[in-house]
CSV table of C-alpha atoms and ligand atoms in Angstrom, one decimal:
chain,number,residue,atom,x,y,z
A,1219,UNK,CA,159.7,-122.0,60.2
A,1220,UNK,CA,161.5,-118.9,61.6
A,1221,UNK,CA,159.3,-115.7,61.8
A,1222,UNK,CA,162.2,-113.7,61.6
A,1223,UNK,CA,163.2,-114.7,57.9
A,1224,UNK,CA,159.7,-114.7,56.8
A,1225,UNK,CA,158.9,-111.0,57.7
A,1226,UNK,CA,161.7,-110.0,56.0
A,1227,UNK,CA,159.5,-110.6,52.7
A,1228,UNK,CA,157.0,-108.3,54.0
A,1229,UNK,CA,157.8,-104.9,53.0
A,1230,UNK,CA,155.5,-103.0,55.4
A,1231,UNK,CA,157.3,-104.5,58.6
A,1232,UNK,CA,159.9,-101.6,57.3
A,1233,UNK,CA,156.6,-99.3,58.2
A,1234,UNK,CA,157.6,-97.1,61.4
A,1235,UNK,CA,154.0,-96.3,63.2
A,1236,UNK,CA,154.1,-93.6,65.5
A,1237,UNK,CA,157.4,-93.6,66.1
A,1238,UNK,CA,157.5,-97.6,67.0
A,1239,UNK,CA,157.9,-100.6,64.8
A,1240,UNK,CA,155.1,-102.1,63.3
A,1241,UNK,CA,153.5,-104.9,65.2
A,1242,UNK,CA,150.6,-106.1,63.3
A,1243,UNK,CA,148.2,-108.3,65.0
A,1244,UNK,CA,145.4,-107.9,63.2
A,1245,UNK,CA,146.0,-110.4,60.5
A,1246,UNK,CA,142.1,-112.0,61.3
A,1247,UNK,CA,140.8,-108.4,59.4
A,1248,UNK,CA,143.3,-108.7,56.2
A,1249,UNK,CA,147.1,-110.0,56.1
A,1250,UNK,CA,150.2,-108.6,55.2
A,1251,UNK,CA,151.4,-109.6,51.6
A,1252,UNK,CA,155.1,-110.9,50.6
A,1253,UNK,CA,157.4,-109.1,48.0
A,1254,UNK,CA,156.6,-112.2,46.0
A,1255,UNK,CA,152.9,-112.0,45.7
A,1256,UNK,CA,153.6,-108.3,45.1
A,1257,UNK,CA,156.4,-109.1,42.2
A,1258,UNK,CA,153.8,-111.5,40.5
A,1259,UNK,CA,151.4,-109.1,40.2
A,1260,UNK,CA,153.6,-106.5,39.1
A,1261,UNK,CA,155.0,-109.1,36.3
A,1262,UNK,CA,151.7,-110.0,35.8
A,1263,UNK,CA,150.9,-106.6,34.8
A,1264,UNK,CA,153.7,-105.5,32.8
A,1265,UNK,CA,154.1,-108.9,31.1
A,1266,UNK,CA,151.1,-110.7,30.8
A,1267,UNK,CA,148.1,-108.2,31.1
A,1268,UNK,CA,145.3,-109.4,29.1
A,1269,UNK,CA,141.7,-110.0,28.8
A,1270,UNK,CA,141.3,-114.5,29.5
A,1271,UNK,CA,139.3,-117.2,27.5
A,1272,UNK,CA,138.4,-115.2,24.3
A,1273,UNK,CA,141.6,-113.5,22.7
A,1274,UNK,CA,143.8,-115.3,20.3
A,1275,UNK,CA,146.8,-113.6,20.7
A,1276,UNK,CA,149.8,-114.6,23.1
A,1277,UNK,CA,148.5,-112.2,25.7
A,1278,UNK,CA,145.2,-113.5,26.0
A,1279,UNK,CA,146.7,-117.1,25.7
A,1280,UNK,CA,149.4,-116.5,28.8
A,1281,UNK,CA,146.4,-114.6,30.9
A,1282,UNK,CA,144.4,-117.3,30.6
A,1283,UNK,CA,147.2,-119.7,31.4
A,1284,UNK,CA,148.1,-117.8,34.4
A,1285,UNK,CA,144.3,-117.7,35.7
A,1286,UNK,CA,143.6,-121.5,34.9
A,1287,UNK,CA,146.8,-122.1,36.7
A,1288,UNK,CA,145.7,-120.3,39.6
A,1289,UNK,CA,142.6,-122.0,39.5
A,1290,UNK,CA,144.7,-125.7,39.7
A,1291,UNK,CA,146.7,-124.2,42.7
A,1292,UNK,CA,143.6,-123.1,44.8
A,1293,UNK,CA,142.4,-126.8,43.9
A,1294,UNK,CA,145.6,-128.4,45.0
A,1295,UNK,CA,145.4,-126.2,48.3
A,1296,UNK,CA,142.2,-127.5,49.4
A,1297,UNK,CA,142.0,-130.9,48.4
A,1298,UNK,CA,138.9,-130.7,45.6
A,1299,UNK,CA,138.9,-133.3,43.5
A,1300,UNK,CA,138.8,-131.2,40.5
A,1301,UNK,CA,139.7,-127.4,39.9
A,1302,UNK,CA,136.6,-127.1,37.7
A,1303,UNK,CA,135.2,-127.2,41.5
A,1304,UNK,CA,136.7,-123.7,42.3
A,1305,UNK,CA,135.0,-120.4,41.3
A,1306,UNK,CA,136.7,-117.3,41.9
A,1307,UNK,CA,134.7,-114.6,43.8
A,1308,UNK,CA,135.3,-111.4,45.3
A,1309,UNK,CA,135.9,-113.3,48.5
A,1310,UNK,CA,134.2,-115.3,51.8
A,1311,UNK,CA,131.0,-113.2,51.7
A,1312,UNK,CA,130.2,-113.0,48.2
A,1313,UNK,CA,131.0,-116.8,47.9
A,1314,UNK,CA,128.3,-116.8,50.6
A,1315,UNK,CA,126.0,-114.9,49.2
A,1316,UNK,CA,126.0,-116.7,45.6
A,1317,UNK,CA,124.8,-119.7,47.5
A,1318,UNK,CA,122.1,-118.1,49.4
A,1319,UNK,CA,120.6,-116.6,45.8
A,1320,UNK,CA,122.1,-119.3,43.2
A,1321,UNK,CA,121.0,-122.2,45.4
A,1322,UNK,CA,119.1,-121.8,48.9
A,1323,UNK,CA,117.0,-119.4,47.8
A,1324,UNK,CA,115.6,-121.8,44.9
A,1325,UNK,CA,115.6,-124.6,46.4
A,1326,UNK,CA,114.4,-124.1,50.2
A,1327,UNK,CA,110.3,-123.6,51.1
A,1328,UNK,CA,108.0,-122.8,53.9
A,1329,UNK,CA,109.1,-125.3,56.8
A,1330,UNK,CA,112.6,-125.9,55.8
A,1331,UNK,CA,114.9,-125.2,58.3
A,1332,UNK,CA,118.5,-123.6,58.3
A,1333,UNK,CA,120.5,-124.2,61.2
A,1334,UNK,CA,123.6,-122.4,62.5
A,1335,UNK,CA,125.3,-121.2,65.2
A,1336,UNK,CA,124.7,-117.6,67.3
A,1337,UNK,CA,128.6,-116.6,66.3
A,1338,UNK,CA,128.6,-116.7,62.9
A,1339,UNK,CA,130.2,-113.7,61.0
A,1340,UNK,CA,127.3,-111.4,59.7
A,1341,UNK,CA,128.5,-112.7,56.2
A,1342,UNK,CA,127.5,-116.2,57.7
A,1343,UNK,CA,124.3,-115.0,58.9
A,1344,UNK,CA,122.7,-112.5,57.4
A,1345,UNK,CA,122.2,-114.2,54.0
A,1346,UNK,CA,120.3,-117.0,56.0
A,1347,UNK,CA,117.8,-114.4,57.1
A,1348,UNK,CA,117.5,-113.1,53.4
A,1349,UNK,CA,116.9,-116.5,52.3
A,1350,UNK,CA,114.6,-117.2,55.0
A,1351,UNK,CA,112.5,-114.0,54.5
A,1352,UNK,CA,112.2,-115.0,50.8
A,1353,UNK,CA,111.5,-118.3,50.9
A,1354,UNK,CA,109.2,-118.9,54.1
A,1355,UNK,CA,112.1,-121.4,56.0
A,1356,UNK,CA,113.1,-120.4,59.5
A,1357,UNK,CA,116.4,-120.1,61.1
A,1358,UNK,CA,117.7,-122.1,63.9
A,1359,UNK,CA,120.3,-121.3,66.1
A,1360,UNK,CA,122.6,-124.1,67.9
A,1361,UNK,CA,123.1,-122.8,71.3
A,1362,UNK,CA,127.4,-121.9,72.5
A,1363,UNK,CA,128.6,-123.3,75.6
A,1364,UNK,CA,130.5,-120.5,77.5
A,1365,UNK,CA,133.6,-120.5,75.7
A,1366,UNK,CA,131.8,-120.5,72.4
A,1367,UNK,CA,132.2,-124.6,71.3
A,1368,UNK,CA,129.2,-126.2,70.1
A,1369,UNK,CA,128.6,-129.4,71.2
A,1370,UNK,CA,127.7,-132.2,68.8
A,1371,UNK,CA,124.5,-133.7,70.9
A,1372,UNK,CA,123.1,-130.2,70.3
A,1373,UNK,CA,124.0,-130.3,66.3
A,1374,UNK,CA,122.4,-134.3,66.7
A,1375,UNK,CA,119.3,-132.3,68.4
A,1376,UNK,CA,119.1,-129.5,66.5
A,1377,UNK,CA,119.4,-131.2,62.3
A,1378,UNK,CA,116.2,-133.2,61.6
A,1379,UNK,CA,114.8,-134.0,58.3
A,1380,UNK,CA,113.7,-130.5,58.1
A,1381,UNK,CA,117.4,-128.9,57.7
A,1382,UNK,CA,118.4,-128.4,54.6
A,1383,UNK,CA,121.1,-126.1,55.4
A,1384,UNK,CA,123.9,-126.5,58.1
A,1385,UNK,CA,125.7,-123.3,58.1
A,1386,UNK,CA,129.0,-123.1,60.1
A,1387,UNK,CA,132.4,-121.1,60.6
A,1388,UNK,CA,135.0,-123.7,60.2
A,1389,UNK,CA,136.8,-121.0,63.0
A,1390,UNK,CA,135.6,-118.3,64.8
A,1391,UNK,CA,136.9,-114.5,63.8
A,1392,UNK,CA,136.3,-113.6,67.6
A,1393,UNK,CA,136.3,-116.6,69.6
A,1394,UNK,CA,139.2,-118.6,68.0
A,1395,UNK,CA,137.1,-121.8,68.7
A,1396,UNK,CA,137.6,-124.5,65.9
A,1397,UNK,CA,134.2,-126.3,65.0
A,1398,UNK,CA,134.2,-130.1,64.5
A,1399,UNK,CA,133.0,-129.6,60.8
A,1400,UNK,CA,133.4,-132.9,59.4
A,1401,UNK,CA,131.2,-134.4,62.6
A,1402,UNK,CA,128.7,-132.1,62.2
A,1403,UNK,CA,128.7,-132.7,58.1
A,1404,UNK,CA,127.8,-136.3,59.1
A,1405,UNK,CA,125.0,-135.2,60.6
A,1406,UNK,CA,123.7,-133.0,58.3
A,1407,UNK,CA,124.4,-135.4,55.6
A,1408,UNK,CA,122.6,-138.2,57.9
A,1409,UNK,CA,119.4,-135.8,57.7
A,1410,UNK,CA,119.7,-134.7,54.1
A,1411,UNK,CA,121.0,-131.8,54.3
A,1412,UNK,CA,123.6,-129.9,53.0
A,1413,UNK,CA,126.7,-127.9,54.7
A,1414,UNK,CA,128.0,-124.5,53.6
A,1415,UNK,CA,131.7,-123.8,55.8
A,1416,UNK,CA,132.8,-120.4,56.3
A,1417,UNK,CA,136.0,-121.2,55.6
A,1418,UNK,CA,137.7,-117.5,56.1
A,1419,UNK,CA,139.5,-117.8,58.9
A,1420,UNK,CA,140.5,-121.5,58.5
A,1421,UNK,CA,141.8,-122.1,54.9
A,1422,UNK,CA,144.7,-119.2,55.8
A,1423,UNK,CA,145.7,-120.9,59.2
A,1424,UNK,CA,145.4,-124.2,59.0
A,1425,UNK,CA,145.5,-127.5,56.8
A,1426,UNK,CA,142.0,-127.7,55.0
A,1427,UNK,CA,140.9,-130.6,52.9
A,1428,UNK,CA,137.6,-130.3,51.5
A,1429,UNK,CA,137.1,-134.2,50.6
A,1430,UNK,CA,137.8,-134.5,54.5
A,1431,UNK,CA,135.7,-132.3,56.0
A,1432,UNK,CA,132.9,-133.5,53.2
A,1433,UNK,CA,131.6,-130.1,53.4
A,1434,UNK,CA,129.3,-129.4,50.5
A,1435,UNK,CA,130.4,-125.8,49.7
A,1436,UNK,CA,133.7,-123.7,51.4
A,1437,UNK,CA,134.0,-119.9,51.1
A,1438,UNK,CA,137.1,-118.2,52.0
A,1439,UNK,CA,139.0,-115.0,51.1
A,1440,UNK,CA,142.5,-114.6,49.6
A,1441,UNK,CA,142.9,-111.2,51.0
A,1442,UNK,CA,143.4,-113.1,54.7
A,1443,UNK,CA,146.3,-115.6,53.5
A,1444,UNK,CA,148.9,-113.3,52.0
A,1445,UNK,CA,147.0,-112.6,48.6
A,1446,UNK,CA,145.7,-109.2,47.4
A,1447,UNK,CA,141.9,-108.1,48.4
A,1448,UNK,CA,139.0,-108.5,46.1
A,1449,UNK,CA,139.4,-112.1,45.2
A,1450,UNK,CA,137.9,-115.1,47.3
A,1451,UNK,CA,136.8,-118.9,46.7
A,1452,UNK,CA,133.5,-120.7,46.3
A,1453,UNK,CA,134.1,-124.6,46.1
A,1454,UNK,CA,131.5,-126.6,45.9
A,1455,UNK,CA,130.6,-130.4,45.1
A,1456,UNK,CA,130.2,-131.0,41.5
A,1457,UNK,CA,126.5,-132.2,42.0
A,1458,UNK,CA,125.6,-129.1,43.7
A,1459,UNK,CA,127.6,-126.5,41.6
A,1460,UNK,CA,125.8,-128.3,38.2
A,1461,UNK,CA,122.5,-127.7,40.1
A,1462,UNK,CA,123.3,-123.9,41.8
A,1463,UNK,CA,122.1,-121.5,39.4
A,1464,UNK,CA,124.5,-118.4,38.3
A,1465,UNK,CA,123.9,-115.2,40.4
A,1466,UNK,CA,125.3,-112.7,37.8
A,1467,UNK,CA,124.4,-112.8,33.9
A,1468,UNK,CA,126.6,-111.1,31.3
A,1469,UNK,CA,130.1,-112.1,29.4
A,1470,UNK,CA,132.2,-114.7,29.4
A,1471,UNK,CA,129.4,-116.9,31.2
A,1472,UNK,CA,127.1,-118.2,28.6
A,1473,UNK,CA,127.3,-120.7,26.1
A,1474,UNK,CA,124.6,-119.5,23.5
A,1475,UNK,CA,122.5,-116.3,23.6
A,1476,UNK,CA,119.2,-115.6,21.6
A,1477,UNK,CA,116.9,-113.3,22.2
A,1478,UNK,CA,114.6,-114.5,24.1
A,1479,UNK,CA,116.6,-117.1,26.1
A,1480,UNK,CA,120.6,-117.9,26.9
A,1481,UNK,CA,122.1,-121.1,27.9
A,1482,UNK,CA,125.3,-121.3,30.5
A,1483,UNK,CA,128.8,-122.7,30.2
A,1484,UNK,CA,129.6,-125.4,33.1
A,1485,UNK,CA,130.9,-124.8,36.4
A,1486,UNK,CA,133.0,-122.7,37.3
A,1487,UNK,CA,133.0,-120.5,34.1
A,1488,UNK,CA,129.2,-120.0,34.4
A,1489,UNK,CA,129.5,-118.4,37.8
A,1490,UNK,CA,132.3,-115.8,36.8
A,1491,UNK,CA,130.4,-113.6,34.0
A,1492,UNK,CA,131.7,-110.6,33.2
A,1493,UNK,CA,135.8,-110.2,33.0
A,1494,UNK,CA,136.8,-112.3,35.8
A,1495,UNK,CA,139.1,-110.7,38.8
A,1496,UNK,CA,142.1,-111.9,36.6
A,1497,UNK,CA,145.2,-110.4,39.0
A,1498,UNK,CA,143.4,-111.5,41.9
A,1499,UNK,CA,143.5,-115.0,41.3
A,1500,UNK,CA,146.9,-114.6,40.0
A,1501,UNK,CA,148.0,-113.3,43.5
A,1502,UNK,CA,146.2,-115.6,45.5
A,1503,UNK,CA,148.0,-118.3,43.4
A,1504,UNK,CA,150.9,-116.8,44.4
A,1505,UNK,CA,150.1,-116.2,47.9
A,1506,UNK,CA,149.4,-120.0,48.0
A,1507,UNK,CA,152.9,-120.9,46.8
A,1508,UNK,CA,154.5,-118.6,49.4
A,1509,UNK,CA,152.0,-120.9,52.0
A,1510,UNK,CA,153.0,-123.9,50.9
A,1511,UNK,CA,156.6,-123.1,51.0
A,1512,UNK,CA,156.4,-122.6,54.9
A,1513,UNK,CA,154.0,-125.5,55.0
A,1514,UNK,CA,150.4,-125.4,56.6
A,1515,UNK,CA,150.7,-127.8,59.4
A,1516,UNK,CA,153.4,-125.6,60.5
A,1517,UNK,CA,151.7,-122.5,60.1
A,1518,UNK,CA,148.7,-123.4,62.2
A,1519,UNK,CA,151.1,-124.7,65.3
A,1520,UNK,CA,152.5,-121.4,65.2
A,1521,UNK,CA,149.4,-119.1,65.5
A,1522,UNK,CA,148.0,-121.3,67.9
A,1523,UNK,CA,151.7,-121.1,69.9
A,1524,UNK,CA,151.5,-117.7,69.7
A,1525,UNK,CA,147.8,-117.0,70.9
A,1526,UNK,CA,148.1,-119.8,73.3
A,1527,UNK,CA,150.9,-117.8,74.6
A,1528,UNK,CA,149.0,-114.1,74.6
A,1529,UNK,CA,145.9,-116.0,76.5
A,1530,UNK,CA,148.5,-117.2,78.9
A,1531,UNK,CA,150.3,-114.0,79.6
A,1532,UNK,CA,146.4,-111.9,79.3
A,1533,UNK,CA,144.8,-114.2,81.7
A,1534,UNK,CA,147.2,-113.3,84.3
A,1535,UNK,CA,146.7,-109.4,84.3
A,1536,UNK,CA,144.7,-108.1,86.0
A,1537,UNK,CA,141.8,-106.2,84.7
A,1538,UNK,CA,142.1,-108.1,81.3
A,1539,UNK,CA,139.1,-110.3,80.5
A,1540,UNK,CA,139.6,-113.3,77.6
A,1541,UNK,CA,137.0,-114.8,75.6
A,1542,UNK,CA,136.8,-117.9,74.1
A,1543,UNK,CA,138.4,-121.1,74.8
A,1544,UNK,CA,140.2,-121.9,78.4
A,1545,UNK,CA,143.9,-121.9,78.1
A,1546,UNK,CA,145.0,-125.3,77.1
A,1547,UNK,CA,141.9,-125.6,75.1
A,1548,UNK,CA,142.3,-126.1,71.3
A,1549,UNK,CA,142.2,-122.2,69.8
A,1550,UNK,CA,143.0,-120.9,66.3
A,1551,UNK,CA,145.8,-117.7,66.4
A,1552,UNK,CA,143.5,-115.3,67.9
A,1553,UNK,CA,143.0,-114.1,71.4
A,1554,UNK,CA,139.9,-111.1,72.0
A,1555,UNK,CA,139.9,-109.7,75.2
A,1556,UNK,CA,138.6,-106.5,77.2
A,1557,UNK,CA,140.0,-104.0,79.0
A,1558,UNK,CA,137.2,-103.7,82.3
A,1559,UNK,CA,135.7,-100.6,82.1
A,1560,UNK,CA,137.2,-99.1,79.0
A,1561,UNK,CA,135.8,-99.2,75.5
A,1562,UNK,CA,137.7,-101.5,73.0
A,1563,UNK,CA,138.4,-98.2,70.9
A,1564,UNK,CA,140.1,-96.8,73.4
A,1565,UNK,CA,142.3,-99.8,74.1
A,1566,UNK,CA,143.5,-100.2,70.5
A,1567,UNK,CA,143.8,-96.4,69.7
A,1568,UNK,CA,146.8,-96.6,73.0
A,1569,UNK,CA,148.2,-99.8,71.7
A,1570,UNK,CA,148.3,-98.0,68.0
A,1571,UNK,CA,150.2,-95.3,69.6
A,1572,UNK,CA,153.3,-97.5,70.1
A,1573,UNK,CA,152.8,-99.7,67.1
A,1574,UNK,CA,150.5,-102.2,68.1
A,1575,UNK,CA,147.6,-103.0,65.6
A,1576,UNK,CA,145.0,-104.7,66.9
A,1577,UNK,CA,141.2,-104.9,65.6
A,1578,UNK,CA,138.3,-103.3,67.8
A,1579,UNK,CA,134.6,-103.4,67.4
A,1580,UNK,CA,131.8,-106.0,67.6
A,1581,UNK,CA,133.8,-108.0,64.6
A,1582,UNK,CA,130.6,-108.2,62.5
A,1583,UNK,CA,129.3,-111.0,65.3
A,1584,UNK,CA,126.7,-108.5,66.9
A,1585,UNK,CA,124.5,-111.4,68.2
A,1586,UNK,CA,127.8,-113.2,69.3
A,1587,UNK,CA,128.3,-109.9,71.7
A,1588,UNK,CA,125.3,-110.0,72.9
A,1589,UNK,CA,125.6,-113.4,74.2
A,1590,UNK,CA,129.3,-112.5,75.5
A,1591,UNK,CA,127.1,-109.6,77.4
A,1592,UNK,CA,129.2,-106.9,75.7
A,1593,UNK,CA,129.2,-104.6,73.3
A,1594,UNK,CA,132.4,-104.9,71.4
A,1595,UNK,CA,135.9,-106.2,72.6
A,1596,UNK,CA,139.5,-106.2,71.3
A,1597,UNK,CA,140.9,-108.7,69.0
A,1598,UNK,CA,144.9,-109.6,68.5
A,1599,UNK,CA,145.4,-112.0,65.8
A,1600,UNK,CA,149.0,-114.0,64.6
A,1601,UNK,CA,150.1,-114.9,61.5
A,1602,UNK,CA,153.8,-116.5,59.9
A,1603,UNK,CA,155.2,-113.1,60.4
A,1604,UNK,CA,154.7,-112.8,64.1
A,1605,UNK,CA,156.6,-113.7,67.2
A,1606,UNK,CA,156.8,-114.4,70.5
A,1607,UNK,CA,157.8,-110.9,70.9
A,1608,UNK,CA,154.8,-109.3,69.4
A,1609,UNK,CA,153.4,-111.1,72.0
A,1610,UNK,CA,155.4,-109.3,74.6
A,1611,UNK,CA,154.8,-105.9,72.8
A,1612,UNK,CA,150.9,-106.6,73.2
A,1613,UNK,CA,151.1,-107.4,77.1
A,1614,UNK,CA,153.3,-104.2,77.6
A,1615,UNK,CA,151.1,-101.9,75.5
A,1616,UNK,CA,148.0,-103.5,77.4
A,1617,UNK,CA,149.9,-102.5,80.8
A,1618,UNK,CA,150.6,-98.5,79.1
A,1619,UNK,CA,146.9,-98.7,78.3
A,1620,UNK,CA,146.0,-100.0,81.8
A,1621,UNK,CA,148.1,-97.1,83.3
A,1622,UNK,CA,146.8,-94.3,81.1
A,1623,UNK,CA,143.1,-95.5,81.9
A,1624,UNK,CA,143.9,-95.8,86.0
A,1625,UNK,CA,144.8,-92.5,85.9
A,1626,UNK,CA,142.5,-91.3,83.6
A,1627,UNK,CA,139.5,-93.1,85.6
A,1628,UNK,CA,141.3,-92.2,88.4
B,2199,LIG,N1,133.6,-115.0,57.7
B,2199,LIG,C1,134.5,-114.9,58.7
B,2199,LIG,C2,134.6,-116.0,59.7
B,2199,LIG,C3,135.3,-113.8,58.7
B,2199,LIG,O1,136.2,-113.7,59.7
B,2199,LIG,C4,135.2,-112.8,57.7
B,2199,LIG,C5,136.0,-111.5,57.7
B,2199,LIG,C6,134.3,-113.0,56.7
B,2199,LIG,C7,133.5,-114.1,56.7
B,2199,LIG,C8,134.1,-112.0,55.6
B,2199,LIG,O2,135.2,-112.0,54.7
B,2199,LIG,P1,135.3,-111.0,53.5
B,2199,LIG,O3,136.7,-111.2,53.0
B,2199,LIG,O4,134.2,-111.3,52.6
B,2199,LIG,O5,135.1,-109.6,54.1
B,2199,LIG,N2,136.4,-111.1,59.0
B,2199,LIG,C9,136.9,-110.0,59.4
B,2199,LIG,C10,137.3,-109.8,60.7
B,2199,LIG,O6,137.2,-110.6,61.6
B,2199,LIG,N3,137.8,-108.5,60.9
B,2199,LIG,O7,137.7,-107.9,59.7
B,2199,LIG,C11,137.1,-108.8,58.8
C-alpha cells in the first residue's frame, strides 16, 4: 500500500491549518473519509433517497437494496455467519448500551458478576455500572500490568461460575495494547459466561473475524474506519440476538400491533425501529470497500509501523514520557505520551499551530488515568493516510513545544 496515493482520495489533506499542511493523527477520535465514500453518499442522495422495507416504488425498492447490501458487506467484513447477525446502530456506544438494557439488564441478578478491565473506554464501563446498579450484580475489575496487558492467569482467576459478563476492548484507545480476546472468550465460555468486545478501535485497524474470536457480541463504529458518523454495528450470536430484547419501540420494528400488546420482527430488523440510519450504512458499506481494497492485514502492519516508529523516536527525547506497551512489544497504531510538566492541552494546542492534530484529554478512560497516575495525556494515532513523515512532523512539533515550554517555565 503507498500512503501517498491513498491520501490523495482524502480531500481534507488539501486543508492548510495554520499556515502548515494538515497532519492528522488523531484518526483513534474519528477518521478522515475518501472522495468515494463521499461520492456514494452524494449518489445516494440524489439517486436513490428513499424511505427502506415499506415503499413499493423503485426508490423504496433501490434504498432498501442499497441498505441490505450494506448490511451483507459489514457481514462479509467481520466474518458473521450471517448478515441477519448485524444491526446497524448509531455506533460502538449505543451498540453497547443496547446490550446492557436489551440483554444484561434482564437477564443478570443479585450475585452475578461482570468482569472487565480498569481501561475500558467509559462506553465500555459505564453501562456495566448502570446494569449493576439495576440489577444487584457487582463489577469486577481484572487488574493491568504496567504497560496495560492483562494477563490470562488473572482473567482464569478472576471468571468463575458467577460471571456472566466478560467485557473487553478488543484494543485500547489510549494504551494501544491488543487483548488476547479469543483466549479470554475461552474462559468466559468455560464458566458460562458471555463476552461483549469493544470492537472500536480494532475492526478499523486490523483483521477481525468474529467466528474466530468467538466473541458473543462486537460493537464498533463506522465513523473510525473511513465511513460517515452516526452509524456503528452490534453483531451478535444468533442465539443471543433471538433472546436480547429490543431497546427502542416504534416503526419499522414490529411484526403485529394491537392495542394492548405488539409482537417483533426477527433480528436485526427488530432492533432498528424507527427509520433506520439509511446513508449511514450506505457509507460505511462504502467505507468497507475502500478497506478492503488496500487490504486489512496490510493496513494494521502499517499503523503499527508507524506507531512503532513514533514510540521509538518519543522514547528517545528527553522529557517525553510513553505509555503503554515497551517498544518492540505488540501495539495497535497509537502512541499517548506526556510532555513532563506541561498539561496535554498545551502540548496539542503548539503542535495544532503547525498542523499537527493530535487528541488531548483523559480519552474517556478516567479510571485508566488514574492508574497511569495522571490526569490526562496526549494521544497521536495512524491511519492508511499517514506516513513515516507525519511521524517526523510529530517529533519536530514535540521539540517546538519542548522549546516554547523551557522558556516559558523557564
Ligand atoms: N470504545 C472505544 C475503545 C473507543 O475508542 C471509543 C471512541 C468508543 C468506544 C466510543 O465510540 P463512539 O463512536 O460510540 O463514540 N474513542 C474515542 C477516542 O479515543 N477519542 O475520541 C473518541
Amino acid at each position: 500500500m503507498n500512503p501517498l496515493e491513498i491520501r490523495k482520495d482524502f480531500p481534507i489533506f488539501q486543508e492548510i491549518i495554520n499556515g502548515h499542511p494538515l497532519v492528522y493523527l488523531d484518526s483513534a477520535a474519528t477518521s478522515q473519509k475518501p472522495r468515494q465514500v463521499l461520492e456514494v453518499l452524494q449518489r445516494y442522495y440524489e439517486r436513490e433517497n428513499s424511505n427502506v422495507h415499506r415503499g413499493v416504488h423503485t426508490l423504496g425498492t433501490r434504498a432498501t437494496e442499497a441498505y441490505e447490501n450494506a448490511r451483507e458487506k459489514v457481514a462479509r467484513f467481520i466474518h458473521a455467519p450471517s448478515a441477519n447477525q448485524v444491526v446497524f446502530t448509531r455506533g460502538t456506544t449505543e451498540s453497547i448500551n443496547m446490550i446492557a438494557y436489551g440483554y444484561a439488564r434482564l437477564k443478570l441478578k443479585q450475585g452475578d458478576e461482570i468482569v472487565l478491565p480498569p481501561s475500558e473506554h467509559h462506553s465500555n464501563l459505564i453501562p456495566w455500572q448502570q446494569v449493576a446498579r439495576a440489577t444487584g450484580a457487582r463489577l469486577k475489575y481484572l487488574p493491568l500490568q504496567g504497560d496495560g496487558t492483562i494477563r490470562l492467569e488473572d482473567v482464569e482467576a478472576a471468571v468463575t461460575s458467577d460471571t456472566k459478563i466478560v467485557a473487553i476492548a478488543h484494543v485500547s484507545n489510549v494504551l494501544g495494547t491488543i487483548n488476547p480476546v479469543r483466549d479470554i472468550a475461552d474462559i468466559a465460555h468455560r464458566n458460562g459466561s458471555i463476552i461483549v468486545v469493544d470492537g472500536a478501535q480494532s475492526v478499523p485497524h486490523m483483521p477481525v473475524d468474529v467466528q474466530e474470536l468467538d466473541c458473543d457480541f462486537l460493537a464498533f463504529s463506522g465513523h473510525k474506519m473511513l465511513g460517515p458518523t452516526g452509524v456503528g454495528v452490534l453483531y451478535g450470536k444468533k442465539s443471543l440476538l433471538e433472546e436480547m430484547e429490543p431497546t427502542y419501540f416504534g416503526g419499522e420494528m414490529i411484526d403485529v400491533v394491537e392495542l394492548h400488546e405488539s409482537t417483533w420482527k426477527e433480528a436485526p430488523w427488530k432492533f432498528e425501529g424507527g427509520t433506520p440510519i439509511i446513508a449511514g450504512a450506505i457509507g460505511l458499506g462504502a467505507a468497507i470497500d475502500y478497506l478492503n481494497r488496500i487490504g486489512m492485514a496490510e493496513i494494521a502492519e502499517h499503523d503499527a509501523h508507524l506507531a512503532a516508529l513514533a514510540v521509538d523516536r518519543l522514547s528517545k527525547m528527553d522529557g517525553i514520557s510513553v505509555y503503554g506497551p515497551a517498544a518492540g512489544q505488540p501495539r495497535s497504531g497509537l502512541v499517548t505520551f506526556n510532555l513532563d510538566g506541561v498539561h496535554p492541552h498545551d502540548v496539542a494546542t503548539v503542535l495544532d499551530s503547525v498542523g499537527v492534530a493530535v487528541r488531548a484529554g483523559h480519552h474517556c478512560a478516567q479510571p485508566l488515568m488514574r492508574l497511569l497516575g495522571v490526569g490526562s495525556t496526549a494521544r497521536a494515532s495512524f491511519y492508511l493516510y499517514n506516513t513515516e513523515d507525519d511521524v517526523e512532523a510529530l517529533a519536530q512539533a514535540l521539540e517546538q513545544a519542548k522549546e516554547f515550554f523551557g522558556y516559558a517555565i523557564g
